[in-house]
mmCIF file of C-alpha atoms and ligand atoms in Angstrom:
data_model
loop_
_atom_site.group_PDB
_atom_site.id
_atom_site.type_symbol
_atom_site.label_atom_id
_atom_site.label_comp_id
_atom_site.label_asym_id
_atom_site.label_seq_id
_atom_site.Cartn_x
_atom_site.Cartn_y
_atom_site.Cartn_z
ATOM 1 C CA UNK A 1 88.935 60.453 121.621
ATOM 2 C CA UNK A 2 89.745 62.324 118.186
ATOM 3 C CA UNK A 3 89.035 60.337 115.097
ATOM 4 C CA UNK A 4 91.271 61.379 111.930
ATOM 5 C CA UNK A 5 90.831 59.463 108.886
ATOM 6 C CA UNK A 6 93.867 59.891 106.364
ATOM 7 C CA UNK A 7 93.294 56.622 104.199
ATOM 8 C CA UNK A 8 91.157 58.060 101.686
ATOM 9 C CA UNK A 9 93.175 56.350 98.915
ATOM 10 C CA UNK A 10 92.000 53.040 100.270
ATOM 11 C CA UNK A 11 88.328 54.103 100.424
ATOM 12 C CA UNK A 12 86.135 57.042 101.103
ATOM 13 C CA UNK A 13 82.687 57.644 102.921
ATOM 14 C CA UNK A 14 79.854 57.889 101.004
ATOM 15 C CA UNK A 15 78.793 61.795 100.744
ATOM 16 C CA UNK A 16 75.326 62.581 102.327
ATOM 17 C CA UNK A 17 74.334 64.158 99.106
ATOM 18 C CA UNK A 18 75.282 61.179 97.174
ATOM 19 C CA UNK A 19 73.461 59.134 99.786
ATOM 20 C CA UNK A 20 70.235 61.048 99.434
ATOM 21 C CA UNK A 21 70.390 60.696 95.555
ATOM 22 C CA UNK A 22 70.653 56.792 96.140
ATOM 23 C CA UNK A 23 67.956 56.121 98.890
ATOM 24 C CA UNK A 24 64.740 56.324 96.500
ATOM 25 C CA UNK A 25 66.036 53.644 94.367
ATOM 26 C CA UNK A 26 65.955 51.116 97.231
ATOM 27 C CA UNK A 27 62.263 50.989 98.279
ATOM 28 C CA UNK A 28 60.357 53.243 96.360
ATOM 29 C CA UNK A 29 61.904 53.454 92.850
ATOM 30 C CA UNK A 30 63.101 49.910 92.905
ATOM 31 C CA UNK A 31 62.074 48.730 89.408
ATOM 32 C CA UNK A 32 64.197 46.601 86.969
ATOM 33 C CA UNK A 33 65.387 49.044 84.208
ATOM 34 C CA UNK A 34 64.725 46.420 81.497
ATOM 35 C CA UNK A 35 60.981 46.650 82.366
ATOM 36 C CA UNK A 36 58.767 49.023 80.318
ATOM 37 C CA UNK A 37 56.237 49.976 83.063
ATOM 38 C CA UNK A 38 56.552 53.111 85.137
ATOM 39 C CA UNK A 39 58.731 51.406 87.863
ATOM 40 C CA UNK A 40 61.266 50.129 85.260
ATOM 41 C CA UNK A 41 61.311 53.495 83.308
ATOM 42 C CA UNK A 42 61.932 55.483 86.651
ATOM 43 C CA UNK A 43 64.827 53.063 86.962
ATOM 44 C CA UNK A 44 65.955 53.565 83.420
ATOM 45 C CA UNK A 45 65.932 57.168 83.710
ATOM 46 C CA UNK A 46 68.348 57.098 86.720
ATOM 47 C CA UNK A 47 70.754 54.851 84.745
ATOM 48 C CA UNK A 48 70.507 57.164 81.594
ATOM 49 C CA UNK A 49 71.228 60.325 83.719
ATOM 50 C CA UNK A 50 74.242 58.650 85.649
ATOM 51 C CA UNK A 51 75.527 57.833 82.312
ATOM 52 C CA UNK A 52 75.554 61.269 81.128
ATOM 53 C CA UNK A 53 76.793 62.399 84.401
ATOM 54 C CA UNK A 54 79.962 60.114 83.783
ATOM 55 C CA UNK A 55 80.234 61.003 80.086
ATOM 56 C CA UNK A 56 80.159 64.498 80.638
ATOM 57 C CA UNK A 57 82.847 64.323 83.691
ATOM 58 C CA UNK A 58 85.168 62.550 81.027
ATOM 59 C CA UNK A 59 84.333 64.386 77.970
ATOM 60 C CA UNK A 60 82.758 61.222 76.560
ATOM 61 C CA UNK A 61 79.496 60.138 74.816
ATOM 62 C CA UNK A 62 76.949 58.258 77.097
ATOM 63 C CA UNK A 63 77.073 55.312 74.740
ATOM 64 C CA UNK A 64 81.036 54.907 75.542
ATOM 65 C CA UNK A 65 80.099 54.299 79.249
ATOM 66 C CA UNK A 66 79.462 51.067 80.952
ATOM 67 C CA UNK A 67 78.935 50.380 84.399
ATOM 68 C CA UNK A 68 80.554 47.602 86.340
ATOM 69 C CA UNK A 69 80.878 46.582 89.809
ATOM 70 C CA UNK A 70 84.309 47.911 90.460
ATOM 71 C CA UNK A 71 87.545 49.287 88.919
ATOM 72 C CA UNK A 72 89.058 45.651 88.994
ATOM 73 C CA UNK A 73 85.885 44.404 87.044
ATOM 74 C CA UNK A 74 86.551 46.995 84.454
ATOM 75 C CA UNK A 75 90.023 46.447 84.001
ATOM 76 C CA UNK A 76 89.576 42.817 83.703
ATOM 77 C CA UNK A 77 87.028 43.569 81.172
ATOM 78 C CA UNK A 78 89.045 46.059 79.123
ATOM 79 C CA UNK A 79 92.310 43.934 79.027
ATOM 80 C CA UNK A 80 90.408 40.358 78.414
ATOM 81 C CA UNK A 81 87.789 41.819 76.408
ATOM 82 C CA UNK A 82 89.976 43.587 73.933
ATOM 83 C CA UNK A 83 92.659 40.618 73.811
ATOM 84 C CA UNK A 84 89.579 38.148 73.040
ATOM 85 C CA UNK A 85 88.175 40.436 70.537
ATOM 86 C CA UNK A 86 91.352 40.732 68.581
ATOM 87 C CA UNK A 87 91.937 37.053 68.537
ATOM 88 C CA UNK A 88 95.626 37.593 67.955
ATOM 89 C CA UNK A 89 97.775 34.665 68.712
ATOM 90 C CA UNK A 90 100.961 37.026 69.448
ATOM 91 C CA UNK A 91 99.127 39.882 71.185
ATOM 92 C CA UNK A 92 101.469 41.900 73.312
ATOM 93 C CA UNK A 93 100.697 44.174 76.162
ATOM 94 C CA UNK A 94 102.695 46.924 77.929
ATOM 95 C CA UNK A 95 102.080 48.202 81.393
ATOM 96 C CA UNK A 96 104.491 49.512 84.269
ATOM 97 C CA UNK A 97 105.641 47.621 87.167
ATOM 98 C CA UNK A 98 103.743 50.059 89.658
ATOM 99 C CA UNK A 99 100.143 49.190 88.326
ATOM 100 C CA UNK A 100 97.751 48.318 90.821
ATOM 101 C CA UNK A 101 97.178 44.450 91.093
ATOM 102 C CA UNK A 102 93.948 44.628 89.159
ATOM 103 C CA UNK A 103 96.232 45.195 86.099
ATOM 104 C CA UNK A 104 99.190 43.222 87.121
ATOM 105 C CA UNK A 105 97.216 40.083 87.746
ATOM 106 C CA UNK A 106 94.856 40.525 84.829
ATOM 107 C CA UNK A 107 98.086 40.856 82.462
ATOM 108 C CA UNK A 108 99.625 37.917 84.435
ATOM 109 C CA UNK A 109 96.361 35.558 83.511
ATOM 110 C CA UNK A 110 96.575 36.637 79.984
ATOM 111 C CA UNK A 111 100.194 35.536 79.896
ATOM 112 C CA UNK A 112 99.599 32.357 81.722
ATOM 113 C CA UNK A 113 96.938 31.208 79.497
ATOM 114 C CA UNK A 114 99.144 31.982 76.406
ATOM 115 C CA UNK A 115 96.681 34.634 75.269
ATOM 116 C CA UNK A 116 99.329 37.430 75.364
ATOM 117 C CA UNK A 117 102.836 38.675 75.960
ATOM 118 C CA UNK A 118 103.406 41.207 78.525
ATOM 119 C CA UNK A 119 106.196 43.737 79.072
ATOM 120 C CA UNK A 120 106.413 45.426 82.360
ATOM 121 C CA UNK A 121 108.106 48.818 82.260
ATOM 122 C CA UNK A 122 110.359 49.807 85.058
ATOM 123 C CA UNK A 123 109.981 53.021 86.711
ATOM 124 C CA UNK A 124 112.734 55.308 88.324
ATOM 125 C CA UNK A 125 113.124 56.214 92.049
ATOM 126 C CA UNK A 126 110.411 58.674 92.051
ATOM 127 C CA UNK A 127 107.959 55.946 90.564
ATOM 128 C CA UNK A 128 107.786 57.814 87.043
ATOM 129 C CA UNK A 129 108.011 55.692 83.749
ATOM 130 C CA UNK A 130 110.314 56.935 81.038
ATOM 131 C CA UNK A 131 108.486 57.781 77.604
ATOM 132 C CA UNK A 132 111.940 56.402 75.795
ATOM 133 C CA UNK A 133 111.247 52.910 77.734
ATOM 134 C CA UNK A 134 107.612 52.812 76.508
ATOM 135 C CA UNK A 135 108.771 53.572 72.844
ATOM 136 C CA UNK A 136 111.407 50.927 72.726
ATOM 137 C CA UNK A 137 109.055 48.321 74.211
ATOM 138 C CA UNK A 138 106.459 48.840 71.395
ATOM 139 C CA UNK A 139 106.419 45.849 68.998
ATOM 140 C CA UNK A 140 104.467 45.129 65.965
ATOM 141 C CA UNK A 141 102.264 42.838 67.909
ATOM 142 C CA UNK A 142 101.673 45.410 70.573
ATOM 143 C CA UNK A 143 97.662 45.768 70.924
ATOM 144 C CA UNK A 144 97.596 47.669 74.299
ATOM 145 C CA UNK A 145 99.429 49.743 76.464
ATOM 146 C CA UNK A 146 97.827 50.272 80.064
ATOM 147 C CA UNK A 147 99.269 52.891 82.605
ATOM 148 C CA UNK A 148 97.710 54.077 85.714
ATOM 149 C CA UNK A 149 97.276 57.922 86.146
ATOM 150 C CA UNK A 150 98.194 58.414 89.657
ATOM 151 C CA UNK A 151 99.840 55.751 91.728
ATOM 152 C CA UNK A 152 97.740 54.600 94.765
ATOM 153 C CA UNK A 153 100.912 53.891 96.984
ATOM 154 C CA UNK A 154 102.848 57.052 96.592
ATOM 155 C CA UNK A 155 100.485 59.269 94.438
ATOM 156 C CA UNK A 156 103.295 59.921 91.484
ATOM 157 C CA UNK A 157 101.476 60.897 88.126
ATOM 158 C CA UNK A 158 102.283 59.368 84.907
ATOM 159 C CA UNK A 159 102.430 61.435 81.897
ATOM 160 C CA UNK A 160 99.417 60.538 80.329
ATOM 161 C CA UNK A 161 98.844 63.005 77.743
ATOM 162 C CA UNK A 162 102.324 62.367 76.309
ATOM 163 C CA UNK A 163 101.824 58.640 76.559
ATOM 164 C CA UNK A 164 98.387 59.276 74.304
ATOM 165 C CA UNK A 165 99.997 61.438 71.928
ATOM 166 C CA UNK A 166 103.053 59.064 71.108
ATOM 167 C CA UNK A 167 100.475 56.111 70.614
ATOM 168 C CA UNK A 168 98.353 58.248 68.322
ATOM 169 C CA UNK A 169 101.589 58.977 66.452
ATOM 170 C CA UNK A 170 102.670 55.307 66.178
ATOM 171 C CA UNK A 171 98.862 54.441 65.210
ATOM 172 C CA UNK A 172 99.005 56.733 62.437
ATOM 173 C CA UNK A 173 102.010 55.157 60.822
ATOM 174 C CA UNK A 174 100.602 51.702 61.366
ATOM 175 C CA UNK A 175 97.544 50.129 59.498
ATOM 176 C CA UNK A 176 94.096 50.084 61.419
ATOM 177 C CA UNK A 177 94.350 46.421 62.096
ATOM 178 C CA UNK A 178 97.326 47.122 63.734
ATOM 179 C CA UNK A 179 96.098 49.551 66.136
ATOM 180 C CA UNK A 180 97.566 50.057 69.635
ATOM 181 C CA UNK A 181 94.696 50.730 72.329
ATOM 182 C CA UNK A 182 95.491 52.925 75.402
ATOM 183 C CA UNK A 183 94.118 51.995 78.563
ATOM 184 C CA UNK A 184 94.232 54.161 81.929
ATOM 185 C CA UNK A 185 93.471 53.186 85.523
ATOM 186 C CA UNK A 186 92.204 56.577 86.750
ATOM 187 C CA UNK A 187 90.930 55.057 90.114
ATOM 188 C CA UNK A 188 92.790 57.700 92.107
ATOM 189 C CA UNK A 189 93.011 60.623 89.446
ATOM 190 C CA UNK A 190 89.314 61.394 88.839
ATOM 191 C CA UNK A 191 88.785 63.427 92.031
ATOM 192 C CA UNK A 192 91.894 65.787 91.344
ATOM 193 C CA UNK A 193 92.956 65.761 87.902
ATOM 194 C CA UNK A 194 91.234 67.084 84.752
ATOM 195 C CA UNK A 195 90.321 63.815 82.816
ATOM 196 C CA UNK A 196 89.207 64.347 79.172
ATOM 197 C CA UNK A 197 89.376 61.115 77.285
ATOM 198 C CA UNK A 198 89.549 62.809 73.862
ATOM 199 C CA UNK A 199 92.361 65.501 75.027
ATOM 200 C CA UNK A 200 94.443 62.588 76.581
ATOM 201 C CA UNK A 201 93.924 60.256 73.652
ATOM 202 C CA UNK A 202 92.613 57.386 75.854
ATOM 203 C CA UNK A 203 90.685 54.392 74.391
ATOM 204 C CA UNK A 204 89.728 52.701 77.738
ATOM 205 C CA UNK A 205 89.616 54.102 81.050
ATOM 206 C CA UNK A 206 88.675 52.438 84.650
ATOM 207 C CA UNK A 207 87.170 54.184 87.648
ATOM 208 C CA UNK A 208 85.787 52.885 91.032
ATOM 209 C CA UNK A 209 83.064 54.747 93.014
ATOM 210 C CA UNK A 210 84.072 54.058 96.667
ATOM 211 C CA UNK A 211 87.234 56.410 95.975
ATOM 212 C CA UNK A 212 85.066 59.229 94.991
ATOM 213 C CA UNK A 213 82.345 59.259 97.693
ATOM 214 C CA UNK A 214 79.967 56.549 96.229
ATOM 215 C CA UNK A 215 79.869 53.277 97.542
ATOM 216 C CA UNK A 216 81.953 50.440 97.226
ATOM 217 C CA UNK A 217 80.507 47.795 94.360
ATOM 218 C CA UNK A 218 80.301 50.184 91.602
ATOM 219 C CA UNK A 219 82.719 51.012 88.933
ATOM 220 C CA UNK A 220 82.763 52.424 85.372
ATOM 221 C CA UNK A 221 84.417 51.254 81.957
ATOM 222 C CA UNK A 222 84.864 53.998 79.338
ATOM 223 C CA UNK A 223 85.068 52.330 75.995
ATOM 224 C CA UNK A 224 86.126 54.508 72.919
ATOM 225 C CA UNK A 225 83.494 54.002 70.007
ATOM 226 C CA UNK A 226 84.855 51.450 67.732
ATOM 227 C CA UNK A 227 87.123 49.759 70.280
ATOM 228 C CA UNK A 228 86.668 46.052 70.136
ATOM 229 C CA UNK A 229 85.640 44.345 72.973
ATOM 230 C CA UNK A 230 84.050 40.860 74.002
ATOM 231 C CA UNK A 231 82.171 40.687 77.224
ATOM 232 C CA UNK A 232 83.565 38.584 79.932
ATOM 233 C CA UNK A 233 80.174 38.083 81.927
ATOM 234 C CA UNK A 234 77.630 36.267 79.686
ATOM 235 C CA UNK A 235 73.940 36.624 80.176
ATOM 236 C CA UNK A 236 71.318 39.471 79.441
ATOM 237 C CA UNK A 237 71.585 42.392 77.164
ATOM 238 C CA UNK A 238 72.485 45.107 79.590
ATOM 239 C CA UNK A 239 75.021 47.608 79.404
ATOM 240 C CA UNK A 240 75.125 47.685 75.458
ATOM 241 C CA UNK A 241 75.645 43.950 75.481
ATOM 242 C CA UNK A 242 78.939 44.469 77.373
ATOM 243 C CA UNK A 243 78.162 43.639 80.758
ATOM 244 C CA UNK A 244 75.407 41.343 81.701
ATOM 245 C CA UNK A 245 73.458 41.674 84.945
ATOM 246 C CA UNK A 246 70.598 43.695 86.190
ATOM 247 C CA UNK A 247 71.736 47.323 86.733
ATOM 248 C CA UNK A 248 72.551 48.199 90.427
ATOM 249 C CA UNK A 249 70.337 51.349 90.161
ATOM 250 C CA UNK A 250 70.879 53.047 93.540
ATOM 251 C CA UNK A 251 74.736 52.457 93.053
ATOM 252 C CA UNK A 252 74.850 53.831 89.566
ATOM 253 C CA UNK A 253 72.647 56.822 90.631
ATOM 254 C CA UNK A 254 74.987 57.482 93.541
ATOM 255 C CA UNK A 255 77.913 57.102 91.303
ATOM 256 C CA UNK A 256 76.843 59.541 88.801
ATOM 257 C CA UNK A 257 76.033 62.241 91.365
ATOM 258 C CA UNK A 258 79.516 61.747 92.952
ATOM 259 C CA UNK A 259 81.332 61.988 89.788
ATOM 260 C CA UNK A 260 79.248 65.137 89.154
ATOM 261 C CA UNK A 261 80.217 66.409 92.612
ATOM 262 C CA UNK A 262 83.996 65.698 92.306
ATOM 263 C CA UNK A 263 84.353 67.341 89.059
ATOM 264 C CA UNK A 264 82.219 70.101 89.811
ATOM 265 C CA UNK A 265 84.371 70.988 92.690
ATOM 266 C CA UNK A 266 87.730 69.649 91.778
ATOM 267 C CA UNK A 267 90.182 72.737 91.560
ATOM 268 C CA UNK A 268 88.698 74.245 95.140
ATOM 269 C CA UNK A 269 89.018 70.739 96.854
ATOM 270 C CA UNK A 270 92.466 69.930 95.044
ATOM 271 C CA UNK A 271 93.732 73.221 96.382
ATOM 272 C CA UNK A 272 92.396 72.713 99.820
ATOM 273 C CA UNK A 273 93.934 69.229 100.245
ATOM 274 C CA UNK A 274 97.323 70.129 98.467
ATOM 275 C CA UNK A 275 97.735 72.873 101.304
ATOM 276 C CA UNK A 276 97.017 70.193 104.008
ATOM 277 C CA UNK A 277 99.179 67.680 102.885
ATOM 278 C CA UNK A 278 101.955 70.444 102.443
ATOM 279 C CA UNK A 279 101.291 71.194 106.090
ATOM 280 C CA UNK A 280 101.489 67.438 106.885
ATOM 281 C CA UNK A 281 104.575 67.139 104.794
ATOM 282 C CA UNK A 282 106.652 69.793 106.470
ATOM 283 C CA UNK A 283 105.471 68.477 109.918
ATOM 284 C CA UNK A 284 106.414 64.924 109.358
ATOM 285 C CA UNK A 285 109.775 65.906 107.903
ATOM 286 C CA UNK A 286 110.576 67.487 111.037
ATOM 287 C CA UNK A 287 110.757 64.129 112.619
ATOM 288 C CA UNK A 288 114.488 62.852 112.336
ATOM 289 C CA UNK A 289 115.182 59.741 109.963
ATOM 290 C CA UNK A 290 111.905 60.315 107.955
ATOM 291 C CA UNK A 291 111.813 60.985 104.219
ATOM 292 C CA UNK A 292 109.178 61.574 101.487
ATOM 293 C CA UNK A 293 108.824 59.383 98.532
ATOM 294 C CA UNK A 294 107.080 59.712 95.309
ATOM 295 C CA UNK A 295 107.719 62.411 92.482
ATOM 296 C CA UNK A 296 108.514 65.781 94.041
ATOM 297 C CA UNK A 297 106.353 67.754 91.610
ATOM 298 C CA UNK A 298 104.485 65.132 89.325
ATOM 299 C CA UNK A 299 102.164 63.912 92.099
ATOM 300 C CA UNK A 300 98.163 63.814 92.823
ATOM 301 C CA UNK A 301 97.353 66.167 95.848
ATOM 302 C CA UNK A 302 96.098 63.832 98.165
ATOM 303 C CA UNK A 303 98.842 61.197 98.748
ATOM 304 C CA UNK A 304 101.882 61.512 101.070
ATOM 305 C CA UNK A 305 103.971 58.628 101.732
ATOM 306 C CA UNK A 306 107.032 58.424 104.316
ATOM 307 C CA UNK A 307 109.681 55.987 104.985
ATOM 308 C CA UNK A 308 110.273 56.112 108.503
ATOM 309 C CA UNK A 309 113.656 54.670 109.972
ATOM 310 C CA UNK A 310 113.523 52.432 112.772
ATOM 311 C CA UNK A 311 109.847 51.869 112.784
ATOM 312 C CA UNK A 312 107.930 49.291 111.327
ATOM 313 C CA UNK A 313 104.546 50.055 109.137
ATOM 314 C CA UNK A 314 102.261 47.750 110.466
ATOM 315 C CA UNK A 315 103.427 48.752 113.944
ATOM 316 C CA UNK A 316 103.170 52.223 113.256
ATOM 317 C CA UNK A 317 99.485 51.763 111.717
ATOM 318 C CA UNK A 318 98.395 49.991 114.875
ATOM 319 C CA UNK A 319 99.725 52.622 117.305
ATOM 320 C CA UNK A 320 98.269 55.278 115.319
ATOM 321 C CA UNK A 321 95.025 53.598 115.212
ATOM 322 C CA UNK A 322 94.839 53.487 118.904
ATOM 323 C CA UNK A 323 95.506 57.170 118.929
ATOM 324 C CA UNK A 324 92.329 57.359 116.598
ATOM 325 C CA UNK A 325 94.270 57.948 113.169
ATOM 326 C CA UNK A 326 93.688 55.851 110.079
ATOM 327 C CA UNK A 327 96.900 55.610 107.491
ATOM 328 C CA UNK A 328 98.000 52.774 105.444
ATOM 329 C CA UNK A 329 101.512 51.184 104.700
ATOM 330 C CA UNK A 330 103.193 49.499 102.005
ATOM 331 C CA UNK A 331 104.647 46.953 104.005
ATOM 332 C CA UNK A 332 102.026 44.273 104.646
ATOM 333 C CA UNK A 333 102.081 40.815 106.570
ATOM 334 C CA UNK A 334 101.036 38.418 104.215
ATOM 335 C CA UNK A 335 100.625 34.556 105.324
ATOM 336 C CA UNK A 336 103.032 35.597 108.213
ATOM 337 C CA UNK A 337 105.958 36.782 105.657
ATOM 338 C CA UNK A 338 106.493 40.340 106.117
ATOM 339 C CA UNK A 339 107.178 41.721 102.232
ATOM 340 C CA UNK A 340 107.537 45.301 101.046
ATOM 341 C CA UNK A 341 105.083 46.364 98.282
ATOM 342 C CA UNK A 342 105.746 45.593 94.513
ATOM 343 C CA UNK A 343 105.446 49.573 94.112
ATOM 344 C CA UNK A 344 108.351 50.258 96.612
ATOM 345 C CA UNK A 345 110.384 47.595 95.496
ATOM 346 C CA UNK A 346 109.957 48.827 91.739
ATOM 347 C CA UNK A 347 111.067 52.310 92.920
ATOM 348 C CA UNK A 348 114.394 50.727 94.171
ATOM 349 C CA UNK A 349 113.330 51.463 98.209
ATOM 350 C CA UNK A 350 115.459 49.008 99.859
ATOM 351 C CA UNK A 351 113.573 46.162 101.757
ATOM 352 C CA UNK A 352 114.545 47.092 105.299
ATOM 353 C CA UNK A 353 113.377 50.902 104.326
ATOM 354 C CA UNK A 354 110.261 49.799 102.796
ATOM 355 C CA UNK A 355 109.135 48.127 105.993
ATOM 356 C CA UNK A 356 109.159 51.589 107.515
ATOM 357 C CA UNK A 357 106.633 52.946 104.912
ATOM 358 C CA UNK A 358 103.675 55.008 106.054
ATOM 359 C CA UNK A 359 101.057 56.480 103.541
ATOM 360 C CA UNK A 360 98.577 59.235 104.706
ATOM 361 C CA UNK A 361 95.958 59.942 102.118
ATOM 362 C CA UNK A 362 93.849 63.120 102.463
ATOM 363 C CA UNK A 363 90.135 63.507 101.484
ATOM 364 C CA UNK A 364 87.887 66.578 100.896
ATOM 365 C CA UNK A 365 86.596 66.592 104.607
ATOM 366 C CA UNK A 366 90.101 66.863 106.474
ATOM 367 C CA UNK A 367 90.479 69.806 108.421
ATOM 368 C CA UNK A 368 93.981 71.607 109.384
ATOM 369 C CA UNK A 369 93.036 70.654 113.178
ATOM 370 C CA UNK A 370 93.430 67.155 112.118
ATOM 371 C CA UNK A 371 96.604 67.492 110.596
ATOM 372 C CA UNK A 372 97.732 69.254 113.927
ATOM 373 C CA UNK A 373 96.693 66.174 115.761
ATOM 374 C CA UNK A 374 98.318 63.695 113.521
ATOM 375 C CA UNK A 375 101.680 65.892 113.805
ATOM 376 C CA UNK A 376 101.345 65.519 117.512
ATOM 377 C CA UNK A 377 100.552 61.811 117.673
ATOM 378 C CA UNK A 378 102.905 60.711 114.946
ATOM 379 C CA UNK A 379 106.093 61.458 116.850
ATOM 380 C CA UNK A 380 104.990 59.560 120.039
ATOM 381 C CA UNK A 381 104.477 56.478 117.794
ATOM 382 C CA UNK A 382 107.773 56.514 115.999
ATOM 383 C CA UNK A 383 109.604 57.342 119.421
ATOM 384 C CA UNK A 384 107.950 54.626 121.296
ATOM 385 C CA UNK A 385 108.754 51.962 118.373
ATOM 386 C CA UNK A 386 112.210 53.273 117.996
ATOM 387 C CA UNK A 387 112.664 52.795 121.743
ATOM 388 C CA UNK A 388 111.359 49.054 121.459
ATOM 389 C CA UNK A 389 113.598 48.279 118.281
ATOM 390 C CA UNK A 390 116.779 46.632 118.670
ATOM 391 C CA UNK A 391 119.991 48.807 118.602
ATOM 392 C CA UNK A 392 121.124 49.516 115.123
ATOM 393 C CA UNK A 393 118.029 49.129 113.381
HETATM 394 N N1 PLP B 401 93.417 50.682 90.813
HETATM 395 C C1 PLP B 401 93.658 51.537 91.768
HETATM 396 C C2 PLP B 401 94.920 52.698 91.227
HETATM 397 C C3 PLP B 401 93.335 51.459 92.857
HETATM 398 O O1 PLP B 401 93.792 52.350 93.995
HETATM 399 C C4 PLP B 401 92.105 50.493 93.184
HETATM 400 C C5 PLP B 401 91.761 50.311 94.600
HETATM 401 O O2 PLP B 401 92.506 50.636 95.563
HETATM 402 C C6 PLP B 401 91.789 49.737 92.086
HETATM 403 C C7 PLP B 401 92.470 50.009 91.052
HETATM 404 C C8 PLP B 401 90.825 48.690 92.446
HETATM 405 O O3 PLP B 401 89.752 49.143 92.884
HETATM 406 P P1 PLP B 401 88.449 48.321 93.150
HETATM 407 O O4 PLP B 401 88.785 47.515 94.556
HETATM 408 O O5 PLP B 401 87.515 49.233 93.527
HETATM 409 O O6 PLP B 401 87.991 47.423 91.978
#
């Protein structure tokens, strides 16, 4: 049976070149990077090199990059570490209703523990926030604005540069103790969009390796020089004393190589993926009762999310999986309760429609033949489910 993986926004496979860079650090160059002997120094060199690779991809200094275990940890460290470092009883954070749970739950924790007040900005039907709403939400106590670059469920891109410039302008009119810091969850953006932290006026940025062909279990936090931060994991002095714990050398080396590859080949891969996605969208929209959601133009090239009338998301996934196709849905059956995703709800997608959501996310290795196969398989799946559905659904 043919196998077509179109769930790259969930995770990607490890690239063979990335894997070959990682391999020596398991059993050959296995030293602890804190040790002065040759084994330790070989490990240290690998960490230094990866730090430089990440810094170069982001237009940052290597001293502004720290390695974590994933984007979720980076986000936790950025938000909690900043709020703790500022130690302001009235800290106010602003984020959007369509962020990943890693951001929403971290903000919610800070609010529940009385460390901060949080404003969740609404988005429009395409998933886009309005700069005007952000401007209005800023208060004298605002210390952090956190906005994702690319939404993982629908692919909409937020106007990060405009937000960065707006915050910079507001900061110029405030005194330094009242600076607003800008955090960006760039997890779904780094492989497809140019991302220079200086040009975008970003202070804190989170990434994860497994969306860019590095393994799961490795992440990055970019911290602009001078940004106050208290580490959230105590112990040794690793990662500039901001993230204690012996460094995961093979994974760090892999992430360095992966980020180098995705940024070097960005334009080429983005064009290829965009073309395949357009073919997919064109074909899927030929099926009756199907619409595309997310912003029509302000979107990353790898994600296409549809609402399918009369077919339930998880059922479509299972039948597609039987035909060898991997996709995803924003409708998940949690604890026996069928609920639409917070992203689709925030975009105003009615509950009954959200249940029929289907996300395809492409990657660098997908082919035109694979899209043909999906376009042949999907109508069969939808027709089968519609035939089973009670009339009037
Ligand atoms: N942010 C976004 C936009 C994501 O898509 C994901 C992963 O799905 C994360 C954060 C969290 O990444 P990780 O699970 O590697 O911490």
